[in-house]
Each structure stands twice: as structure tokens, then as C-alpha cells.
Amino acid sequence: QVQLVESGGGLVQAGDSLRLSCAASGFTFSTYTMGWFRQAPGKERAFVAAISWRGGRTDYADSVKGRFTISRDNARNTLYLEMYSLKADDTAVYYCARTRLGVVFSPNAGDYPYWGQGTQVTVSS
């Protein structure tokens, strides 16, 4: 059974930094592109970042480019999202997600059928 468990969310002030983690199990982690998505209150789920099998390729939403860094540790089956210079509009539930078979790299939510339960990030200003 595929399991994705996010952690590291919390309440921070604008300008602060935060690191999210996603512990993966139930599949061969190193063979799947992974992604982070977020959903703010009253908003649709939005793409944040994606990373290829071994971390050689990454992509980011325009709103987070230069501020967020996605990475992975395949030996530990863990996905990370480092965030800095956080803004109030970064407030959202952040989700870790895994692509389906046949997808090498994608920023599209529809290509990620497996999701974690989410971790709340709240940025005050």
C-alpha cells in the first residue's frame, strides 16, 4: 500500500523559513517523480514543485521560484520542501504526491494519483 506522510508544518512569521518532509513507503521511491502541491482556504489545489527520479530535474510554480527548493533522499525514501522568505499567501495545506506509472516528470495534479494527508503551513504578517 502506497503511503505518504507529510510533516514539518507549523505557524511562522512572514520572512521565516520552514522545511517540510514526506516519508514514503509501499513502493520503490527512487523510480517515481514526486511533487508538492498546496491548497489554501477557498482555493483550488495548486502545483508547487516537482522532482524527477534521482533529483536531476526540478520544476517550480512561478509564485515560489527562488524561494522554495524541492529535494529527495532516495536512500531514506523521503521528499523535502525547503521554504524561505515565506509570505502570508504561502499559507495553505501542503501535500506530498506521487506520479502514476508511465509519468516520468509532470507538474499536473492529474498525473499524481497518490497523496499524503497534508501538513498545515500558516504564515502570519
PDB file of N, CA, C and O in Angstrom, residues 10-67:
ATOM      1  N   GLY A  10       3.692  24.259  10.327  1.00  0.00           N
ATOM      2  CA  GLY A  10       3.536  24.996  11.561  1.00  0.00           C
ATOM      3  C   GLY A  10       3.198  26.440  11.313  1.00  0.00           C
ATOM      4  O   GLY A  10       2.908  26.848  10.189  1.00  0.00           O
ATOM      5  N   LEU A  11       3.238  27.217  12.378  1.00  0.00           N
ATOM      6  CA  LEU A  11       2.940  28.641  12.332  1.00  0.00           C
ATOM      7  C   LEU A  11       4.240  29.427  12.354  1.00  0.00           C
ATOM      8  O   LEU A  11       5.050  29.277  13.281  1.00  0.00           O
ATOM      9  N   VAL A  12       4.449  30.252  11.335  1.00  0.00           N
ATOM     10  CA  VAL A  12       5.656  31.067  11.248  1.00  0.00           C
ATOM     11  C   VAL A  12       5.284  32.481  10.847  1.00  0.00           C
ATOM     12  O   VAL A  12       4.159  32.757  10.433  1.00  0.00           O
ATOM     13  N   GLN A  13       6.246  33.378  10.968  1.00  0.00           N
ATOM     14  CA  GLN A  13       6.044  34.764  10.567  1.00  0.00           C
ATOM     15  C   GLN A  13       6.562  35.000   9.158  1.00  0.00           C
ATOM     16  O   GLN A  13       7.439  34.281   8.676  1.00  0.00           O
ATOM     17  N   ALA A  14       6.024  35.988   8.498  1.00  0.00           N
ATOM     18  CA  ALA A  14       6.491  36.345   7.164  1.00  0.00           C
ATOM     19  C   ALA A  14       7.999  36.585   7.187  1.00  0.00           C
ATOM     20  O   ALA A  14       8.517  37.230   8.098  1.00  0.00           O
ATOM     21  N   GLY A  15       8.683  36.037   6.185  1.00  0.00           N
ATOM     22  CA  GLY A  15      10.120  36.155   6.110  1.00  0.00           C
ATOM     23  C   GLY A  15      10.864  34.980   6.710  1.00  0.00           C
ATOM     24  O   GLY A  15      12.071  34.832   6.482  1.00  0.00           O
ATOM     25  N   ASP A  16      10.168  34.148   7.463  1.00  0.00           N
ATOM     26  CA  ASP A  16      10.786  32.982   8.087  1.00  0.00           C
ATOM     27  C   ASP A  16      10.974  31.843   7.088  1.00  0.00           C
ATOM     28  O   ASP A  16      10.508  31.904   5.951  1.00  0.00           O
ATOM     29  N   SER A  17      11.649  30.799   7.544  1.00  0.00           N
ATOM     30  CA  SER A  17      11.891  29.612   6.737  1.00  0.00           C
ATOM     31  C   SER A  17      11.273  28.392   7.396  1.00  0.00           C
ATOM     32  O   SER A  17      11.059  28.364   8.607  1.00  0.00           O
ATOM     33  N   LEU A  18      11.004  27.378   6.581  1.00  0.00           N
ATOM     34  CA  LEU A  18      10.397  26.154   7.079  1.00  0.00           C
ATOM     35  C   LEU A  18      10.786  25.007   6.158  1.00  0.00           C
ATOM     36  O   LEU A  18      10.937  25.203   4.951  1.00  0.00           O
ATOM     37  N   ARG A  19      10.933  23.820   6.717  1.00  0.00           N
ATOM     38  CA  ARG A  19      11.264  22.638   5.931  1.00  0.00           C
ATOM     39  C   ARG A  19      10.204  21.566   6.142  1.00  0.00           C
ATOM     40  O   ARG A  19       9.951  21.149   7.275  1.00  0.00           O
ATOM     41  N   LEU A  20       9.608  21.124   5.057  1.00  0.00           N
ATOM     42  CA  LEU A  20       8.620  20.060   5.101  1.00  0.00           C
ATOM     43  C   LEU A  20       9.254  18.743   4.678  1.00  0.00           C
ATOM     44  O   LEU A  20      10.158  18.721   3.845  1.00  0.00           O
ATOM     45  N   SER A  21       8.765  17.655   5.244  1.00  0.00           N
ATOM     46  CA  SER A  21       9.239  16.327   4.892  1.00  0.00           C
ATOM     47  C   SER A  21       8.060  15.448   4.504  1.00  0.00           C
ATOM     48  O   SER A  21       6.941  15.655   4.967  1.00  0.00           O
ATOM     49  N   CYS A  22       8.331  14.469   3.665  1.00  0.00           N
ATOM     50  CA  CYS A  22       7.332  13.487   3.262  1.00  0.00           C
ATOM     51  C   CYS A  22       7.974  12.118   3.312  1.00  0.00           C
ATOM     52  O   CYS A  22       8.888  11.829   2.534  1.00  0.00           O
ATOM     53  N   ALA A  23       7.505  11.288   4.227  1.00  0.00           N
ATOM     54  CA  ALA A  23       8.011   9.925   4.355  1.00  0.00           C
ATOM     55  C   ALA A  23       7.186   9.004   3.475  1.00  0.00           C
ATOM     56  O   ALA A  23       5.967   8.920   3.630  1.00  0.00           O
ATOM     57  N   ALA A  24       7.845   8.313   2.552  1.00  0.00           N
ATOM     58  CA  ALA A  24       7.165   7.448   1.595  1.00  0.00           C
ATOM     59  C   ALA A  24       7.421   5.981   1.896  1.00  0.00           C
ATOM     60  O   ALA A  24       8.503   5.597   2.331  1.00  0.00           O
ATOM     61  N   SER A  25       6.417   5.154   1.629  1.00  0.00           N
ATOM     62  CA  SER A  25       6.555   3.715   1.813  1.00  0.00           C
ATOM     63  C   SER A  25       5.558   2.985   0.921  1.00  0.00           C
ATOM     64  O   SER A  25       4.616   3.582   0.406  1.00  0.00           O
ATOM     65  N   GLY A  26       5.783   1.695   0.726  1.00  0.00           N
ATOM     66  CA  GLY A  26       4.865   0.880  -0.056  1.00  0.00           C
ATOM     67  C   GLY A  26       5.153   0.842  -1.541  1.00  0.00           C
ATOM     68  O   GLY A  26       4.373   0.260  -2.307  1.00  0.00           O
ATOM     69  N   PHE A  27       6.256   1.438  -1.971  1.00  0.00           N
ATOM     70  CA  PHE A  27       6.636   1.428  -3.383  1.00  0.00           C
ATOM     71  C   PHE A  27       8.114   1.749  -3.502  1.00  0.00           C
ATOM     72  O   PHE A  27       8.749   2.169  -2.527  1.00  0.00           O
ATOM     73  N   THR A  28       8.651   1.540  -4.703  1.00  0.00           N
ATOM     74  CA  THR A  28      10.057   1.836  -4.944  1.00  0.00           C
ATOM     75  C   THR A  28      10.192   3.337  -5.185  1.00  0.00           C
ATOM     76  O   THR A  28       9.994   3.825  -6.301  1.00  0.00           O
ATOM     77  N   PHE A  29      10.533   4.046  -4.147  1.00  0.00           N
ATOM     78  CA  PHE A  29      10.535   5.505  -4.146  1.00  0.00           C
ATOM     79  C   PHE A  29      11.375   6.106  -5.266  1.00  0.00           C
ATOM     80  O   PHE A  29      10.962   7.074  -5.918  1.00  0.00           O
ATOM     81  N   SER A  30      12.544   5.543  -5.503  1.00  0.00           N
ATOM     82  CA  SER A  30      13.501   6.121  -6.442  1.00  0.00           C
ATOM     83  C   SER A  30      13.072   6.056  -7.904  1.00  0.00           C
ATOM     84  O   SER A  30      13.727   6.664  -8.753  1.00  0.00           O
ATOM     85  N   THR A  31      12.008   5.343  -8.224  1.00  0.00           N
ATOM     86  CA  THR A  31      11.569   5.200  -9.612  1.00  0.00           C
ATOM     87  C   THR A  31      10.381   6.094  -9.969  1.00  0.00           C
ATOM     88  O   THR A  31       9.830   5.970 -11.068  1.00  0.00           O
ATOM     89  N   TYR A  32       9.995   7.001  -9.079  1.00  0.00           N
ATOM     90  CA  TYR A  32       8.855   7.866  -9.334  1.00  0.00           C
ATOM     91  C   TYR A  32       9.181   9.338  -9.162  1.00  0.00           C
ATOM     92  O   TYR A  32       9.862   9.732  -8.206  1.00  0.00           O
ATOM     93  N   THR A  33       8.671  10.137 -10.087  1.00  0.00           N
ATOM     94  CA  THR A  33       8.688  11.577  -9.905  1.00  0.00           C
ATOM     95  C   THR A  33       7.749  11.930  -8.754  1.00  0.00           C
ATOM     96  O   THR A  33       6.656  11.367  -8.634  1.00  0.00           O
ATOM     97  N   MET A  34       8.187  12.831  -7.901  1.00  0.00           N
ATOM     98  CA  MET A  34       7.403  13.261  -6.752  1.00  0.00           C
ATOM     99  C   MET A  34       7.098  14.753  -6.844  1.00  0.00           C
ATOM    100  O   MET A  34       7.819  15.501  -7.502  1.00  0.00           O
ATOM    101  N   GLY A  35       6.044  15.158  -6.160  1.00  0.00           N
ATOM    102  CA  GLY A  35       5.670  16.562  -6.202  1.00  0.00           C
ATOM    103  C   GLY A  35       5.093  17.073  -4.901  1.00  0.00           C
ATOM    104  O   GLY A  35       4.689  16.295  -4.032  1.00  0.00           O
ATOM    105  N   TRP A  36       5.092  18.386  -4.782  1.00  0.00           N
ATOM    106  CA  TRP A  36       4.415  19.083  -3.691  1.00  0.00           C
ATOM    107  C   TRP A  36       3.320  19.958  -4.279  1.00  0.00           C
ATOM    108  O   TRP A  36       3.544  20.656  -5.275  1.00  0.00           O
ATOM    109  N   PHE A  37       2.165  19.923  -3.655  1.00  0.00           N
ATOM    110  CA  PHE A  37       1.036  20.765  -4.021  1.00  0.00           C
ATOM    111  C   PHE A  37       0.522  21.445  -2.766  1.00  0.00           C
ATOM    112  O   PHE A  37       0.833  21.031  -1.654  1.00  0.00           O
ATOM    113  N   ARG A  38      -0.268  22.488  -2.944  1.00  0.00           N
ATOM    114  CA  ARG A  38      -0.836  23.161  -1.784  1.00  0.00           C
ATOM    115  C   ARG A  38      -2.253  23.630  -2.075  1.00  0.00           C
ATOM    116  O   ARG A  38      -2.624  23.854  -3.227  1.00  0.00           O
ATOM    117  N   GLN A  39      -3.018  23.765  -1.008  1.00  0.00           N
ATOM    118  CA  GLN A  39      -4.385  24.225  -1.135  1.00  0.00           C
ATOM    119  C   GLN A  39      -4.688  25.221  -0.022  1.00  0.00           C
ATOM    120  O   GLN A  39      -4.665  24.873   1.158  1.00  0.00           O
ATOM    121  N   ALA A  40      -4.952  26.450  -0.408  1.00  0.00           N
ATOM    122  CA  ALA A  40      -5.319  27.496   0.529  1.00  0.00           C
ATOM    123  C   ALA A  40      -6.832  27.492   0.714  1.00  0.00           C
ATOM    124  O   ALA A  40      -7.569  27.001  -0.146  1.00  0.00           O
ATOM    125  N   PRO A  41      -7.322  28.043   1.825  1.00  0.00           N
ATOM    126  CA  PRO A  41      -8.767  28.084   2.062  1.00  0.00           C
ATOM    127  C   PRO A  41      -9.512  28.748   0.910  1.00  0.00           C
ATOM    128  O   PRO A  41      -9.158  29.844   0.481  1.00  0.00           O
ATOM    129  N   GLY A  42     -10.524  28.072   0.401  1.00  0.00           N
ATOM    130  CA  GLY A  42     -11.326  28.611  -0.679  1.00  0.00           C
ATOM    131  C   GLY A  42     -10.671  28.570  -2.043  1.00  0.00           C
ATOM    132  O   GLY A  42     -11.245  29.085  -3.012  1.00  0.00           O
ATOM    133  N   LYS A  43      -9.498  27.965  -2.143  1.00  0.00           N
ATOM    134  CA  LYS A  43      -8.766  27.905  -3.405  1.00  0.00           C
ATOM    135  C   LYS A  43      -8.640  26.469  -3.890  1.00  0.00           C
ATOM    136  O   LYS A  43      -8.787  25.515  -3.129  1.00  0.00           O
ATOM    137  N   GLU A  44      -8.354  26.320  -5.166  1.00  0.00           N
ATOM    138  CA  GLU A  44      -8.114  25.007  -5.736  1.00  0.00           C
ATOM    139  C   GLU A  44      -6.705  24.546  -5.415  1.00  0.00           C
ATOM    140  O   GLU A  44      -5.814  25.347  -5.149  1.00  0.00           O
ATOM    141  N   ARG A  45      -6.525  23.249  -5.432  1.00  0.00           N
ATOM    142  CA  ARG A  45      -5.210  22.672  -5.235  1.00  0.00           C
ATOM    143  C   ARG A  45      -4.265  23.170  -6.319  1.00  0.00           C
ATOM    144  O   ARG A  45      -4.611  23.172  -7.498  1.00  0.00           O
ATOM    145  N   ALA A  46      -3.067  23.586  -5.933  1.00  0.00           N
ATOM    146  CA  ALA A  46      -2.130  24.182  -6.870  1.00  0.00           C
ATOM    147  C   ALA A  46      -0.765  23.512  -6.808  1.00  0.00           C
ATOM    148  O   ALA A  46      -0.303  23.110  -5.744  1.00  0.00           O
ATOM    149  N   PHE A  47      -0.137  23.431  -7.956  1.00  0.00           N
ATOM    150  CA  PHE A  47       1.206  22.880  -8.061  1.00  0.00           C
ATOM    151  C   PHE A  47       2.214  23.783  -7.375  1.00  0.00           C
ATOM    152  O   PHE A  47       2.145  25.005  -7.490  1.00  0.00           O
ATOM    153  N   VAL A  48       3.160  23.176  -6.673  1.00  0.00           N
ATOM    154  CA  VAL A  48       4.229  23.918  -6.020  1.00  0.00           C
ATOM    155  C   VAL A  48       5.584  23.568  -6.625  1.00  0.00           C
ATOM    156  O   VAL A  48       6.327  24.439  -7.071  1.00  0.00           O
ATOM    157  N   ALA A  49       5.910  22.271  -6.637  1.00  0.00           N
ATOM    158  CA  ALA A  49       7.208  21.837  -7.136  1.00  0.00           C
ATOM    159  C   ALA A  49       7.178  20.357  -7.466  1.00  0.00           C
ATOM    160  O   ALA A  49       6.365  19.600  -6.933  1.00  0.00           O
ATOM    161  N   ALA A  50       8.076  19.932  -8.350  1.00  0.00           N
ATOM    162  CA  ALA A  50       8.203  18.524  -8.704  1.00  0.00           C
ATOM    163  C   ALA A  50       9.676  18.182  -8.865  1.00  0.00           C
ATOM    164  O   ALA A  50      10.496  19.053  -9.164  1.00  0.00           O
ATOM    165  N   ILE A  51       9.991  16.913  -8.687  1.00  0.00           N
ATOM    166  CA  ILE A  51      11.372  16.457  -8.796  1.00  0.00           C
ATOM    167  C   ILE A  51      11.398  15.070  -9.425  1.00  0.00           C
ATOM    168  O   ILE A  51      10.584  14.209  -9.102  1.00  0.00           O
ATOM    169  N   SER A  52      12.345  14.856 -10.332  1.00  0.00           N
ATOM    170  CA  SER A  52      12.444  13.594 -11.050  1.00  0.00           C
ATOM    171  C   SER A  52      13.036  12.491 -10.179  1.00  0.00           C
ATOM    172  O   SER A  52      13.428  12.713  -9.035  1.00  0.00           O
ATOM    173  N   TRP A  53      13.119  11.298 -10.747  1.00  0.00           N
ATOM    174  CA  TRP A  53      13.512  10.087 -10.027  1.00  0.00           C
ATOM    175  C   TRP A  53      14.702  10.258  -9.091  1.00  0.00           C
ATOM    176  O   TRP A  53      14.637   9.889  -7.917  1.00  0.00           O
ATOM    177  N   ARG A  54      15.781  10.793  -9.635  1.00  0.00           N
ATOM    178  CA  ARG A  54      17.008  10.920  -8.862  1.00  0.00           C
ATOM    179  C   ARG A  54      17.352  12.368  -8.529  1.00  0.00           C
ATOM    180  O   ARG A  54      18.463  12.647  -8.087  1.00  0.00           O
ATOM    181  N   GLY A  55      16.404  13.258  -8.763  1.00  0.00           N
ATOM    182  CA  GLY A  55      16.596  14.642  -8.386  1.00  0.00           C
ATOM    183  C   GLY A  55      17.282  15.505  -9.421  1.00  0.00           C
ATOM    184  O   GLY A  55      17.571  16.678  -9.155  1.00  0.00           O
ATOM    185  N   GLY A  56      17.539  14.963 -10.618  1.00  0.00           N
ATOM    186  CA  GLY A  56      18.258  15.706 -11.631  1.00  0.00           C
ATOM    187  C   GLY A  56      17.451  16.799 -12.316  1.00  0.00           C
ATOM    188  O   GLY A  56      18.025  17.693 -12.937  1.00  0.00           O
ATOM    189  N   ARG A  57      16.141  16.712 -12.225  1.00  0.00           N
ATOM    190  CA  ARG A  57      15.268  17.703 -12.847  1.00  0.00           C
ATOM    191  C   ARG A  57      14.243  18.173 -11.843  1.00  0.00           C
ATOM    192  O   ARG A  57      13.636  17.360 -11.145  1.00  0.00           O
ATOM    193  N   THR A  58      14.064  19.479 -11.748  1.00  0.00           N
ATOM    194  CA  THR A  58      13.063  20.058 -10.859  1.00  0.00           C
ATOM    195  C   THR A  58      12.274  21.127 -11.587  1.00  0.00           C
ATOM    196  O   THR A  58      12.732  21.688 -12.586  1.00  0.00           O
ATOM    197  N   ASP A  59      11.079  21.406 -11.080  1.00  0.00           N
ATOM    198  CA  ASP A  59      10.249  22.459 -11.635  1.00  0.00           C
ATOM    199  C   ASP A  59       9.473  23.104 -10.495  1.00  0.00           C
ATOM    200  O   ASP A  59       9.139  22.439  -9.515  1.00  0.00           O
ATOM    201  N   TYR A  60       9.189  24.399 -10.644  1.00  0.00           N
ATOM    202  CA  TYR A  60       8.521  25.151  -9.597  1.00  0.00           C
ATOM    203  C   TYR A  60       7.436  26.044 -10.167  1.00  0.00           C
ATOM    204  O   TYR A  60       7.538  26.524 -11.294  1.00  0.00           O
ATOM    205  N   ALA A  61       6.417  26.278  -9.360  1.00  0.00           N
ATOM    206  CA  ALA A  61       5.418  27.263  -9.717  1.00  0.00           C
ATOM    207  C   ALA A  61       6.067  28.642  -9.701  1.00  0.00           C
ATOM    208  O   ALA A  61       6.987  28.897  -8.914  1.00  0.00           O
ATOM    209  N   ASP A  62       5.594  29.533 -10.569  1.00  0.00           N
ATOM    210  CA  ASP A  62       6.171  30.871 -10.638  1.00  0.00           C
ATOM    211  C   ASP A  62       6.131  31.588  -9.291  1.00  0.00           C
ATOM    212  O   ASP A  62       7.038  32.355  -8.960  1.00  0.00           O
ATOM    213  N   SER A  63       5.105  31.329  -8.511  1.00  0.00           N
ATOM    214  CA  SER A  63       4.927  32.009  -7.247  1.00  0.00           C
ATOM    215  C   SER A  63       5.965  31.636  -6.188  1.00  0.00           C
ATOM    216  O   SER A  63       6.118  32.355  -5.197  1.00  0.00           O
ATOM    217  N   VAL A  64       6.678  30.520  -6.388  1.00  0.00           N
ATOM    218  CA  VAL A  64       7.643  30.079  -5.385  1.00  0.00           C
ATOM    219  C   VAL A  64       9.069  29.999  -5.911  1.00  0.00           C
ATOM    220  O   VAL A  64       9.991  29.709  -5.137  1.00  0.00           O
ATOM    221  N   LYS A  65       9.274  30.252  -7.184  1.00  0.00           N
ATOM    222  CA  LYS A  65      10.618  30.186  -7.760  1.00  0.00           C
ATOM    223  C   LYS A  65      11.563  31.140  -7.032  1.00  0.00           C
ATOM    224  O   LYS A  65      11.241  32.296  -6.796  1.00  0.00           O
ATOM    225  N   GLY A  66      12.729  30.623  -6.689  1.00  0.00           N
ATOM    226  CA  GLY A  66      13.711  31.417  -5.978  1.00  0.00           C
ATOM    227  C   GLY A  66      13.548  31.404  -4.479  1.00  0.00           C
ATOM    228  O   GLY A  66      14.434  31.877  -3.762  1.00  0.00           O
ATOM    229  N   ARG A  67      12.422  30.873  -3.992  1.00  0.00           N
ATOM    230  CA  ARG A  67      12.169  30.835  -2.554  1.00  0.00           C
ATOM    231  C   ARG A  67      12.058  29.419  -2.007  1.00  0.00           C
ATOM    232  O   ARG A  67      12.379  29.185  -0.837  1.00  0.00           O
TER     233      ARG A  67
END
